[in-house]
PDB file of C-alpha atoms in Angstrom:
ATOM      1  CA  MET T  20     220.778 117.470-146.845  1.00 48.00           C
ATOM      2  CA  ASP T  21     222.961 120.502-147.166  1.00 48.00           C
ATOM      3  CA  LYS T  22     224.905 122.057-144.245  1.00 48.00           C
ATOM      4  CA  ASN T  23     222.310 124.471-143.352  1.00 53.00           C
ATOM      5  CA  LYS T  24     219.607 121.767-142.692  1.00 54.00           C
ATOM      6  CA  PHE T  25     222.316 119.824-140.687  1.00 51.00           C
ATOM      7  CA  SER T  26     222.798 123.123-138.372  1.00 52.00           C
ATOM      8  CA  SER T  27     219.104 123.188-137.904  1.00 57.00           C
ATOM      9  CA  TRP T  28     218.732 119.716-136.939  1.00 56.00           C
ATOM     10  CA  ILE T  29     221.330 120.270-134.310  1.00 58.00           C
ATOM     11  CA  VAL T  30     219.953 123.479-133.041  1.00 55.00           C
ATOM     12  CA  LEU T  31     216.552 121.769-132.680  1.00 60.00           C
ATOM     13  CA  LEU T  32     218.072 118.824-130.665  1.00 57.00           C
ATOM     14  CA  ILE T  33     219.591 121.224-128.324  1.00 59.00           C
ATOM     15  CA  LEU T  34     216.501 123.147-127.694  1.00 59.00           C
ATOM     16  CA  LEU T  35     214.506 119.850-127.249  1.00 57.00           C
ATOM     17  CA  ALA T  36     217.071 118.865-124.621  1.00 54.00           C
ATOM     18  CA  CYS T  37     217.026 122.244-122.833  1.00 53.00           C
ATOM     19  CA  LEU T  38     213.432 122.448-122.781  1.00 54.00           C
ATOM     20  CA  ASN T  39     213.031 118.943-121.397  1.00 51.00           C
ATOM     21  CA  LEU T  40     215.387 119.714-118.692  1.00 48.00           C
ATOM     22  CA  SER T  41     213.813 123.001-117.457  1.00 48.00           C
ATOM     23  CA  ILE T  42     210.193 122.283-117.765  1.00 46.00           C
ATOM     24  CA  CYS T  43     210.561 118.860-116.049  1.00 44.00           C
ATOM     25  CA  LYS T  44     212.481 120.441-113.149  1.00 47.00           C
ATOM     26  CA  GLU T  45     210.922 119.882-109.789  1.00 50.00           C
ATOM     27  CA  LYS T  46     208.781 122.771-108.473  1.00 66.00           C
ATOM     28  CA  GLU T  47     210.096 123.635-105.017  1.00 85.00           C
ATOM     29  CA  CYS T  48     208.114 125.372-102.321  1.00 93.00           C
ATOM     30  CA  CYS T  49     208.563 126.524 -98.654  1.00 93.00           C
ATOM     31  CA  THR T  50     207.952 124.057 -96.043  1.00 95.00           C
ATOM     32  CA  SER T  51     208.183 127.019 -93.546  1.00 96.00           C
ATOM     33  CA  LEU T  52     206.679 130.389 -93.998  1.00 95.00           C
ATOM     34  CA  LEU T  53     206.070 133.808 -92.454  1.00 97.00           C
ATOM     35  CA  LEU T  54     202.764 135.661 -92.871  1.00 96.00           C
ATOM     36  CA  GLU T  55     203.387 139.298 -91.923  1.00 95.00           C
ATOM     37  CA  SER T  56     201.671 142.594 -92.381  1.00 93.00           C
ATOM     38  CA  ASP T  57     201.650 146.067 -90.903  1.00 91.00           C
ATOM     39  CA  GLU T  58     199.904 147.234 -87.846  1.00 89.00           C
ATOM     40  CA  VAL T  59     196.468 147.751 -89.720  1.00 90.00           C
ATOM     41  CA  VAL T  60     196.013 143.967 -90.328  1.00 92.00           C
ATOM     42  CA  HIS T  61     197.754 143.047 -86.923  1.00 91.00           C
ATOM     43  CA  LYS T  62     195.125 145.269 -85.163  1.00 90.00           C
ATOM     44  CA  GLN T  63     192.195 143.164 -86.931  1.00 91.00           C
ATOM     45  CA  HIS T  64     193.729 139.903 -87.691  1.00 93.00           C
ATOM     46  CA  GLY T  65     196.922 139.627 -85.765  1.00 92.00           C
ATOM     47  CA  ASP T  66     196.061 136.145 -84.495  1.00 93.00           C
ATOM     48  CA  ARG T  67     196.074 134.941 -87.844  1.00 94.00           C
ATOM     49  CA  LEU T  68     199.507 136.051 -88.878  1.00 95.00           C
ATOM     50  CA  GLY T  69     202.924 134.556 -87.727  1.00 96.00           C
ATOM     51  CA  PHE T  70     204.788 131.401 -88.671  1.00 97.00           C
ATOM     52  CA  TYR T  71     203.414 128.549 -90.594  1.00 97.00           C
ATOM     53  CA  THR T  72     204.701 125.123 -91.337  1.00 97.00           C
ATOM     54  CA  GLN T  73     203.733 122.734 -94.158  1.00 96.00           C
ATOM     55  CA  LEU T  74     201.270 119.923 -92.854  1.00 95.00           C
ATOM     56  CA  GLY T  75     200.736 117.840 -96.015  1.00 94.00           C
ATOM     57  CA  TYR T  76     198.960 118.851 -99.166  1.00 95.00           C
ATOM     58  CA  TYR T  77     195.405 120.209 -99.937  1.00 94.00           C
ATOM     59  CA  GLY T  78     194.007 121.020-103.351  1.00 91.00           C
ATOM     60  CA  ALA T  79     197.071 119.636-105.046  1.00 90.00           C
ATOM     61  CA  ARG T  80     199.059 122.087-103.324  1.00 94.00           C
ATOM     62  CA  PRO T  81     201.193 122.374-100.172  1.00 95.00           C
ATOM     63  CA  ALA T  82     199.035 123.489 -97.207  1.00 96.00           C
ATOM     64  CA  TYR T  83     200.118 124.960 -93.839  1.00 97.00           C
ATOM     65  CA  ARG T  84     199.103 124.916 -90.213  1.00 97.00           C
ATOM     66  CA  GLN T  85     200.085 127.847 -87.575  1.00 96.00           C
ATOM     67  CA  GLN T  86     202.826 126.969 -85.406  1.00 96.00           C
ATOM     68  CA  GLY T  87     201.302 126.854 -81.735  1.00 95.00           C
ATOM     69  CA  GLY T  88     198.061 128.213 -83.254  1.00 93.00           C
ATOM     70  CA  HIS T  89     194.693 127.258 -84.623  1.00 92.00           C
ATOM     71  CA  PHE T  90     194.798 128.516 -88.250  1.00 95.00           C
ATOM     72  CA  PHE T  91     195.484 126.862 -91.590  1.00 96.00           C
ATOM     73  CA  LEU T  92     196.527 128.199 -94.931  1.00 96.00           C
ATOM     74  CA  PHE T  93     195.384 126.188 -98.087  1.00 95.00           C
ATOM     75  CA  TYR T  94     194.508 126.451-101.836  1.00 95.00           C
ATOM     76  CA  HIS T  95     190.679 126.441-102.507  1.00 94.00           C
ATOM     77  CA  GLU T  96     190.310 124.809-105.871  1.00 92.00           C
ATOM     78  CA  ASP T  97     186.835 126.073-106.364  1.00 91.00           C
ATOM     79  CA  GLU T  98     187.719 129.784-106.305  1.00 91.00           C
ATOM     80  CA  GLN T  99     191.125 129.260-107.625  1.00 93.00           C
ATOM     81  CA  HIS T 100     192.927 131.429-104.737  1.00 95.00           C
ATOM     82  CA  TRP T 101     194.567 130.742-101.259  1.00 95.00           C
ATOM     83  CA  ILE T 102     192.766 131.541 -98.028  1.00 95.00           C
ATOM     84  CA  ASP T 103     193.145 131.021 -94.203  1.00 95.00           C
ATOM     85  CA  SER T 104     190.705 128.884 -92.131  1.00 93.00           C
ATOM     86  CA  HIS T 105     190.211 128.633 -88.334  1.00 90.00           C
ATOM     87  CA  TYR T 106     188.882 125.118 -88.708  1.00 87.00           C
ATOM     88  CA  PHE T 107     190.754 122.887 -91.309  1.00 88.00           C
ATOM     89  CA  TYR T 108     191.571 122.349 -94.726  1.00 89.00           C
ATOM     90  CA  GLY T 109     188.713 123.083 -96.958  1.00 86.00           C
ATOM     91  CA  ALA T 110     186.840 125.098 -94.290  1.00 85.00           C
ATOM     92  CA  THR T 111     185.853 128.578 -95.962  1.00 83.00           C
ATOM     93  CA  LEU T 112     183.515 129.786 -93.434  1.00 82.00           C
ATOM     94  CA  PHE T 113     184.905 132.811 -91.562  1.00 84.00           C
ATOM     95  CA  SER T 114     187.918 133.124 -93.813  1.00 90.00           C
ATOM     96  CA  LYS T 115     189.400 136.507 -93.319  1.00 93.00           C
ATOM     97  CA  LEU T 116     192.532 136.592 -95.585  1.00 95.00           C
ATOM     98  CA  VAL T 117     192.769 135.820 -99.288  1.00 95.00           C
ATOM     99  CA  ASN T 118     195.689 135.686-101.587  1.00 96.00           C
ATOM    100  CA  GLU T 119     194.059 136.073-105.187  1.00 95.00           C
ATOM    101  CA  MET T 120     196.537 133.822-106.871  1.00 93.00           C
ATOM    102  CA  ASP T 121     196.565 130.336-108.211  1.00 91.00           C
ATOM    103  CA  GLY T 122     200.292 129.712-108.220  1.00 92.00           C
ATOM    104  CA  TYR T 123     201.402 126.191-106.807  1.00 94.00           C
ATOM    105  CA  CYS T 124     203.637 127.909-104.192  1.00 95.00           C
ATOM    106  CA  LEU T 125     201.949 130.159-101.706  1.00 94.00           C
ATOM    107  CA  GLU T 126     204.995 132.409-101.699  1.00 93.00           C
ATOM    108  CA  ASP T 127     204.927 132.660-105.582  1.00 90.00           C
ATOM    109  CA  HIS T 128     203.231 135.954-105.552  1.00 92.00           C
ATOM    110  CA  ASN T 129     201.724 138.186-103.031  1.00 94.00           C
ATOM    111  CA  ASN T 130     198.128 139.407-103.985  1.00 95.00           C
ATOM    112  CA  TRP T 131     196.576 139.380-100.359  1.00 96.00           C
ATOM    113  CA  SER T 132     193.678 140.931 -99.114  1.00 95.00           C
ATOM    114  CA  PHE T 133     192.044 141.158 -95.670  1.00 95.00           C
ATOM    115  CA  TYR T 134     188.293 141.510 -94.553  1.00 93.00           C
ATOM    116  CA  ASN T 135     188.036 144.972 -92.859  1.00 90.00           C
ATOM    117  CA  GLY T 136     184.606 144.508 -91.097  1.00 84.00           C
ATOM    118  CA  SER T 137     182.700 143.296 -94.161  1.00 82.00           C
ATOM    119  CA  VAL T 138     184.870 144.455 -97.104  1.00 90.00           C
ATOM    120  CA  LEU T 139     187.603 142.521 -98.892  1.00 91.00           C
ATOM    121  CA  THR T 140     190.419 145.053 -98.736  1.00 94.00           C
ATOM    122  CA  TYR T 141     193.639 144.558-100.648  1.00 95.00           C
ATOM    123  CA  SER T 142     197.033 145.155 -98.626  1.00 94.00           C
ATOM    124  CA  GLU T 143     200.315 145.404-100.334  1.00 93.00           C
ATOM    125  CA  MET T 144     201.936 144.903 -96.558  1.00 94.00           C
ATOM    126  CA  LEU T 145     200.271 141.673 -96.153  1.00 95.00           C
ATOM    127  CA  THR T 146     202.767 139.047 -97.465  1.00 95.00           C
ATOM    128  CA  SER T 147     203.754 135.531 -97.223  1.00 96.00           C
ATOM    129  CA  LYS T 148     207.441 134.389 -97.642  1.00 95.00           C
ATOM    130  CA  CYS T 149     209.748 131.520 -96.990  1.00 95.00           C
ATOM    131  CA  SER T 150     211.179 131.882 -93.351  1.00 95.00           C
ATOM    132  CA  LYS T 151     211.642 130.309 -89.894  1.00 95.00           C
ATOM    133  CA  ILE T 152     210.909 131.884 -86.503  1.00 96.00           C
ATOM    134  CA  GLU T 153     214.921 131.434 -85.673  1.00 94.00           C
ATOM    135  CA  GLU T 154     215.601 133.678 -88.751  1.00 92.00           C
ATOM    136  CA  VAL T 155     213.576 136.504 -87.837  1.00 95.00           C
ATOM    137  CA  CYS T 156     212.957 136.666 -83.960  1.00 96.00           C
ATOM    138  CA  CYS T 157     215.464 136.712 -81.053  1.00 96.00           C
ATOM    139  CA  LYS T 158     215.275 133.610 -78.803  1.00 96.00           C
ATOM    140  CA  GLU T 159     216.551 135.863 -75.928  1.00 97.00           C
ATOM    141  CA  ILE T 160     215.132 139.329 -75.104  1.00 96.00           C
ATOM    142  CA  LYS T 161     215.185 141.921 -72.390  1.00 97.00           C
ATOM    143  CA  ILE T 162     212.511 144.122 -71.180  1.00 96.00           C
ATOM    144  CA  SER T 163     213.495 147.326 -69.610  1.00 96.00           C
ATOM    145  CA  SER T 164     212.361 150.918 -69.093  1.00 95.00           C
ATOM    146  CA  ALA T 165     213.961 154.197 -68.147  1.00 94.00           C
ATOM    147  CA  ASN T 166     211.172 154.709 -65.974  1.00 94.00           C
ATOM    148  CA  SER T 167     211.378 151.849 -63.698  1.00 92.00           C
ATOM    149  CA  GLU T 168     213.071 153.907 -61.024  1.00 91.00           C
ATOM    150  CA  VAL T 169     211.019 157.034 -61.702  1.00 91.00           C
ATOM    151  CA  LYS T 170     209.476 158.743 -58.690  1.00 87.00           C
ATOM    152  CA  THR T 171     206.940 161.754 -58.148  1.00 82.00           C
ATOM    153  CA  GLY T 172     207.053 162.318 -54.504  1.00 80.00           C
ATOM    154  CA  ASN T 173     206.579 159.123 -52.931  1.00 81.00           C
ATOM    155  CA  GLN T 174     204.638 157.655 -56.064  1.00 85.00           C
ATOM    156  CA  SER T 175     206.684 155.344 -58.317  1.00 90.00           C
ATOM    157  CA  PHE T 176     205.900 155.203 -61.858  1.00 92.00           C
ATOM    158  CA  TYR T 177     206.120 151.357 -61.697  1.00 93.00           C
ATOM    159  CA  GLY T 178     204.035 149.446 -59.410  1.00 91.00           C
ATOM    160  CA  GLU T 179     205.686 146.252 -57.765  1.00 91.00           C
ATOM    161  CA  GLU T 180     204.256 143.732 -60.109  1.00 92.00           C
ATOM    162  CA  SER T 181     205.093 145.622 -63.295  1.00 93.00           C
ATOM    163  CA  LYS T 182     208.693 146.282 -62.190  1.00 94.00           C
ATOM    164  CA  ASP T 183     208.966 142.600 -61.385  1.00 95.00           C
ATOM    165  CA  SER T 184     207.850 141.949 -65.029  1.00 95.00           C
ATOM    166  CA  LEU T 185     211.113 143.696 -66.257  1.00 96.00           C
ATOM    167  CA  GLY T 186     214.317 141.645 -67.122  1.00 96.00           C
ATOM    168  CA  ASP T 187     215.626 138.853 -69.338  1.00 96.00           C
ATOM    169  CA  TYR T 188     213.384 136.267 -71.003  1.00 97.00           C
ATOM    170  CA  LYS T 189     214.048 133.261 -73.196  1.00 96.00           C
ATOM    171  CA  ALA T 190     211.806 131.752 -75.639  1.00 96.00           C
ATOM    172  CA  ILE T 191     210.169 128.162 -74.305  1.00 96.00           C
ATOM    173  CA  GLY T 192     207.628 127.466 -77.028  1.00 96.00           C
ATOM    174  CA  MET T 193     205.279 128.846 -79.594  1.00 96.00           C
ATOM    175  CA  ASN T 194     201.830 130.137 -79.449  1.00 94.00           C
ATOM    176  CA  ASN T 195     199.823 131.833 -82.298  1.00 94.00           C
ATOM    177  CA  GLY T 196     202.654 131.559 -84.671  1.00 96.00           C
ATOM    178  CA  ARG T 197     204.948 133.362 -82.292  1.00 96.00           C
ATOM    179  CA  PHE T 198     207.708 132.654 -79.534  1.00 97.00           C
ATOM    180  CA  ILE T 199     206.330 132.252 -75.872  1.00 97.00           C
ATOM    181  CA  TYR T 200     208.949 133.558 -73.538  1.00 97.00           C
ATOM    182  CA  GLN T 201     209.567 133.081 -69.770  1.00 97.00           C
ATOM    183  CA  LYS T 202     211.686 135.477 -67.336  1.00 96.00           C
ATOM    184  CA  LYS T 203     214.468 133.530 -66.060  1.00 91.00           C
ATOM    185  CA  ASN T 204     213.857 132.075 -62.653  1.00 92.00           C
ATOM    186  CA  HIS T 205     210.484 133.634 -62.435  1.00 95.00           C
ATOM    187  CA  ASP T 206     206.917 132.988 -63.032  1.00 95.00           C
ATOM    188  CA  ARG T 207     206.504 135.573 -65.664  1.00 95.00           C
ATOM    189  CA  PHE T 208     205.623 135.095 -69.340  1.00 97.00           C
ATOM    190  CA  LEU T 209     205.418 137.161 -72.513  1.00 97.00           C
ATOM    191  CA  GLU T 210     202.994 135.782 -75.022  1.00 96.00           C
ATOM    192  CA  TYR T 211     201.030 136.802 -78.042  1.00 94.00           C
ATOM    193  CA  GLY T 212     197.366 136.192 -77.124  1.00 88.00           C
ATOM    194  CA  ASP T 213     194.117 137.681 -78.978  1.00 82.00           C
ATOM    195  CA  ARG T 214     195.948 140.117 -81.217  1.00 84.00           C
ATOM    196  CA  TYR T 215     198.018 141.728 -78.229  1.00 91.00           C
ATOM    197  CA  TRP T 216     201.172 140.986 -76.699  1.00 94.00           C
ATOM    198  CA  LEU T 217     201.029 140.363 -72.620  1.00 95.00           C
ATOM    199  CA  VAL T 218     203.248 139.754 -69.886  1.00 96.00           C
ATOM    200  CA  SER T 219     201.300 137.907 -67.200  1.00 94.00           C
ATOM    201  CA  SER T 220     202.039 135.308 -64.171  1.00 93.00           C
ATOM    202  CA  GLY T 221     200.678 132.270 -66.358  1.00 92.00           C
ATOM    203  CA  VAL T 222     200.562 131.272 -69.976  1.00 92.00           C
ATOM    204  CA  GLY T 223     196.997 131.704 -71.535  1.00 89.00           C
ATOM    205  CA  ARG T 224     196.149 134.398 -68.972  1.00 89.00           C
ATOM    206  CA  THR T 225     193.930 137.493 -70.494  1.00 87.00           C
ATOM    207  CA  SER T 226     195.177 140.043 -67.869  1.00 90.00           C
ATOM    208  CA  GLY T 227     198.644 140.987 -66.609  1.00 93.00           C
ATOM    209  CA  HIS T 228     201.218 143.504 -66.046  1.00 95.00           C
ATOM    210  CA  ILE T 229     202.763 144.679 -69.401  1.00 96.00           C
ATOM    211  CA  HIS T 230     200.542 145.048 -72.495  1.00 94.00           C
ATOM    212  CA  HIS T 231     200.971 146.030 -76.449  1.00 93.00           C
ATOM    213  CA  PRO T 232     197.347 146.543 -78.118  1.00 88.00           C
ATOM    214  CA  ARG T 233     198.306 145.401 -81.566  1.00 81.00           C
ATOM    215  CA  GLY T 234     201.868 143.515 -81.876  1.00 79.00           C
ATOM    216  CA  SER T 235     204.210 142.163 -84.330  1.00 89.00           C
ATOM    217  CA  VAL T 236     205.517 138.821 -85.091  1.00 94.00           C
ATOM    218  CA  CYS T 237     208.301 139.628 -82.811  1.00 95.00           C
ATOM    219  CA  PRO T 238     208.170 141.698 -79.567  1.00 95.00           C
ATOM    220  CA  GLU T 239     211.420 143.203 -80.143  1.00 95.00           C
ATOM    221  CA  HIS T 240     210.247 145.116 -83.368  1.00 94.00           C
ATOM    222  CA  ILE T 241     207.641 146.944 -81.447  1.00 92.00           C
ATOM    223  CA  GLU T 242     209.049 150.418 -80.773  1.00 87.00           C
ATOM    224  CA  LYS T 243     206.059 152.228 -78.914  1.00 88.00           C
ATOM    225  CA  GLU T 244     202.764 151.881 -77.346  1.00 92.00           C
ATOM    226  CA  TRP T 245     203.912 149.707 -74.675  1.00 95.00           C
ATOM    227  CA  GLN T 246     201.651 149.968 -71.522  1.00 95.00           C
ATOM    228  CA  ILE T 247     202.040 148.708 -67.862  1.00 94.00           C
ATOM    229  CA  SER T 248     199.435 148.057 -65.206  1.00 93.00           C
ATOM    230  CA  ASP T 249     198.526 150.761 -62.853  1.00 91.00           C
ATOM    231  CA  LYS T 250     195.764 151.847 -60.472  1.00 86.00           C
ATOM    232  CA  ASN T 251     193.796 155.074 -61.143  1.00 84.00           C
ATOM    233  CA  GLU T 252     192.204 157.340 -58.451  1.00 81.00           C
ATOM    234  CA  ASP T 253     189.443 155.020 -58.062  1.00 82.00           C
ATOM    235  CA  GLY T 254     191.559 151.876 -57.432  1.00 81.00           C
ATOM    236  CA  GLN T 255     190.692 150.315 -60.726  1.00 88.00           C
ATOM    237  CA  TRP T 256     193.396 148.589 -62.716  1.00 89.00           C
ATOM    238  CA  VAL T 257     193.954 150.341 -65.754  1.00 92.00           C
ATOM    239  CA  TRP T 258     196.779 150.357 -68.675  1.00 93.00           C
ATOM    240  CA  LYS T 259     199.216 153.244 -68.462  1.00 94.00           C
ATOM    241  CA  ASP T 260     201.496 154.226 -71.479  1.00 95.00           C
ATOM    242  CA  ASP T 261     205.059 153.807 -70.751  1.00 95.00           C
ATOM    243  CA  PRO T 262     206.907 155.625 -73.746  1.00 94.00           C
ATOM    244  CA  ASP T 263     210.507 154.377 -72.556  1.00 95.00           C
ATOM    245  CA  LEU T 264     209.637 150.640 -72.370  1.00 96.00           C
ATOM    246  CA  LYS T 265     211.641 148.724 -74.957  1.00 95.00           C
ATOM    247  CA  ILE T 266     212.448 145.158 -75.720  1.00 96.00           C
ATOM    248  CA  THR T 267     215.637 144.272 -77.040  1.00 96.00           C
ATOM    249  CA  CYS T 268     217.672 141.365 -78.113  1.00 95.00           C
ATOM    250  CA  VAL T 269     220.032 140.024 -75.472  1.00 92.00           C
ATOM    251  CA  LYS T 270     221.987 138.037 -78.064  1.00 75.00           C
ATOM    252  CA  GLN T 271     222.386 140.332 -81.078  1.00 58.00           C
ATOM    253  CA  MET T 272     221.990 139.011 -84.639  1.00 46.00           C
ATOM    254  CA  ASN T 273     225.045 137.364 -86.370  1.00 43.00           C
ATOM    255  CA  ASP T 274     223.917 137.155 -89.904  1.00 44.00           C
ATOM    256  CA  MET T 275     221.670 139.456 -91.881  1.00 43.00           C
ATOM    257  CA  LYS T 276     219.939 137.333 -94.438  1.00 42.00           C
ATOM    258  CA  HIS T 277     216.367 138.808 -95.175  1.00 42.00           C
ATOM    259  CA  LYS T 278     214.737 142.247 -94.574  1.00 41.00           C
ATOM    260  CA  LEU T 279     210.992 142.177 -94.236  1.00 39.00           C
ATOM    261  CA  VAL T 280     209.375 145.394 -95.576  1.00 38.00           C
ATOM    262  CA  SER T 281     206.742 147.333 -93.533  1.00 38.00           C
ATOM    263  CA  ASP T 282     205.593 150.755 -93.201  1.00 40.00           C
ATOM    264  CA  THR T 283     207.277 153.650 -91.363  1.00 37.00           C
ATOM    265  CA  THR T 284     204.996 153.293 -88.395  1.00 38.00           C
ATOM    266  CA  SER T 285     204.990 149.852 -87.859  1.00 36.00           C
ATOM    267  CA  PRO T 286     207.984 147.250 -86.635  1.00 35.00           C
ATOM    268  CA  VAL T 287     210.062 145.914 -89.233  1.00 32.00           C
ATOM    269  CA  ALA T 288     211.187 142.347 -89.099  1.00 35.00           C
ATOM    270  CA  GLN T 289     214.839 141.676 -89.183  1.00 34.00           C
ATOM    271  CA  PRO T 290     216.551 138.474 -89.366  1.00 37.00           C
ATOM    272  CA  TYR T 291     219.451 137.627 -86.996  1.00 34.00           C
ATOM    273  CA  THR T 292     220.532 134.380 -87.303  1.00 31.00           C
ATOM    274  CA  GLN T 293     221.624 131.736 -89.816  1.00 35.00           C
ATOM    275  CA  ILE T 294     219.806 128.486 -90.214  1.00 32.00           C
ATOM    276  CA  ASP T 295     220.237 125.159 -91.893  1.00 39.00           C
ATOM    277  CA  PRO T 296     218.515 125.299 -95.594  1.00 37.00           C
ATOM    278  CA  ILE T 297     214.867 124.300 -95.253  1.00 35.00           C
ATOM    279  CA  GLU T 298     213.892 120.926 -96.888  1.00 40.00           C
ATOM    280  CA  GLN T 299     211.904 121.684 -99.927  1.00 38.00           C
ATOM    281  CA  ALA T 300     208.324 120.355-101.121  1.00 38.00           C
ATOM    282  CA  SER T 301     208.285 119.253-104.765  1.00 40.00           C
ATOM    283  CA  SER T 302     205.796 118.134-107.489  1.00 42.00           C
ATOM    284  CA  PHE T 303     205.446 117.718-111.101  1.00 46.00           C
ATOM    285  CA  SER T 304     202.706 119.273-113.406  1.00 50.00           C
ATOM    286  CA  ALA T 305     201.014 116.877-115.795  1.00 52.00           C
ATOM    287  CA  GLY T 306     201.629 119.193-118.589  1.00 57.00           C
ATOM    288  CA  ALA T 307     205.369 119.178-117.954  1.00 57.00           C
ATOM    289  CA  VAL T 308     205.571 115.510-117.630  1.00 59.00           C
ATOM    290  CA  ALA T 309     203.619 114.863-120.884  1.00 64.00           C
ATOM    291  CA  PHE T 310     205.611 117.520-122.837  1.00 66.00           C
ATOM    292  CA  GLY T 311     209.056 115.839-121.448  1.00 68.00           C
ATOM    293  CA  CYS T 312     207.914 112.484-122.530  1.00 69.00           C
ATOM    294  CA  ILE T 313     207.129 113.476-126.084  1.00 76.00           C
ATOM    295  CA  SER T 314     210.221 115.484-126.367  1.00 72.00           C
ATOM    296  CA  MET T 315     212.219 112.388-125.147  1.00 76.00           C
ATOM    297  CA  LEU T 316     210.334 110.364-127.632  1.00 76.00           C
ATOM    298  CA  LEU T 317     211.141 112.602-130.550  1.00 76.00           C
ATOM    299  CA  LEU T 318     214.828 112.660-129.407  1.00 76.00           C
ATOM    300  CA  SER T 319     215.017 108.836-129.182  1.00 77.00           C
ATOM    301  CA  MET T 320     213.454 108.518-132.737  1.00 78.00           C
ATOM    302  CA  MET T 321     216.010 111.122-134.200  1.00 77.00           C
ATOM    303  CA  ILE T 322     219.004 109.291-132.452  1.00 82.00           C
ATOM    304  CA  ALA T 323     217.688 105.954-133.880  1.00 77.00           C
ATOM    305  CA  PHE T 324     217.226 107.426-137.304  1.00 77.00           C
ATOM    306  CA  PHE T 325     220.926 108.710-137.503  1.00 75.00           C
ATOM    307  CA  ALA T 326     222.188 105.706-135.903  1.00 78.00           C
ATOM    308  CA  ARG T 327     220.934 103.440-138.511  1.00 78.00           C
ATOM    309  CA  ARG T 328     222.362 105.689-141.353  1.00 76.00           C
ATOM    310  CA  PHE T 329     225.572 105.552-139.513  1.00 75.00           C
ATOM    311  CA  TYR T 330     225.460 101.932-139.560  1.00 73.00           C
ATOM    312  CA  ARG T 331     224.681 101.592-143.001  1.00 78.00           C
ATOM    313  CA  ALA T 332     227.442 104.148-144.202  1.00 75.00           C
ATOM    314  CA  TRP T 333     230.134 102.325-142.013  1.00 70.00           C
ATOM    315  CA  GLY T 334     228.989  98.931-143.604  1.00 75.00           C
ATOM    316  CA  ARG T 335     229.605 100.533-147.009  1.00 75.00           C
ATOM    317  CA  GLY T 336     233.236 101.141-145.917  1.00 74.00           C
ATOM    318  CA  SER T 337     233.218 104.959-145.349  1.00 75.00           C
ATOM    319  CA  HIS T 338     235.406 106.485-142.795  1.00 73.00           C
ATOM    320  CA  GLY T 339     236.337 109.755-141.410  1.00 73.00           C
ATOM    321  CA  LYS T 340     234.468 112.785-143.139  1.00 71.00           C
ATOM    322  CA  GLN T 341     232.941 110.666-145.605  1.00 74.00           C
ATOM    323  CA  LEU T 342     231.447 108.480-143.021  1.00 66.00           C
ATOM    324  CA  LEU T 343     230.004 111.561-141.234  1.00 71.00           C
ATOM    325  CA  PHE T 344     228.480 113.352-144.596  1.00 70.00           C
ATOM    326  CA  GLU T 345     226.767 110.126-145.637  1.00 71.00           C
ATOM    327  CA  THR T 346     225.278 109.735-142.034  1.00 69.00           C
ATOM    328  CA  MET T 347     223.952 113.340-142.161  1.00 69.00           C
ATOM    329  CA  ASP T 348     223.426 113.252-145.824  1.00 70.00           C
ATOM    330  CA  ILE T 349     225.385 116.147-146.591  1.00 68.00           C
ATOM    331  CA  GLU T 350     226.480 116.535-150.226  1.00 60.00           C
TER     332      GLU T 350
END
């Protein structure tokens, strides 16, 4: 064997070792993720968005359940894509969101579509990514408005109930993939209901005092279209726009780790605090395992072959360069 052949054997050995390490590497997926979009999808399917955590596996891939909600995300093996479900893993009836890709991890690629009435419509704004709610949303918020003290004659812009709904709130749990907030020392709650944010006097109520008709994953990301309850001339309760109502973080963000992309007319999710690394799920594909085993077997055979030649050359009294040349059959 000449020196060129010897070099080729060495290169082959190195390539096999590198390939074995890279292909057999564990596949890591998010155990906690955020499904987010713009106001178009929020208006129709906002209750399906929000934060999800992994709950086992389905279809040989990680599967997820909405935090504090009723929706699931899983891989549909027959259709070879990811979908949502209001019922359980495997249920395809009334699925409204579809990610047309067959990757092992849901966050591998965003090719999401949503049902716009009866038509499946692609949306580049609909995304799934690794994230936890503490990374994106404020735990403590303040609801305020410059109109809270405004009067026209004897008539106040704010009624008593709406005005009492302003103030500092703190997260107490989760509902529909978002935080539920309670005003300190008051029976006032801000929660995301059926595709809207609502401040009311009790969790789960469908009527209240402050309202937003579309929403976001975090209330502090909404910059307009907040409404307050008011009585019209007929004495009926209606929603009245308050362009000056805003929600802000009480505790400002310390670390900017991620930036969630949205359009110019909808809220943009901004992370504000650093959390501990997420524990990752992992798996091996059958092909990677088989290839790794074959490459390891070939490597073992080559080592055994050259070890035998080395032993025979040593037995014949070869030493130094002569021992190396005879082992490698270099003339």
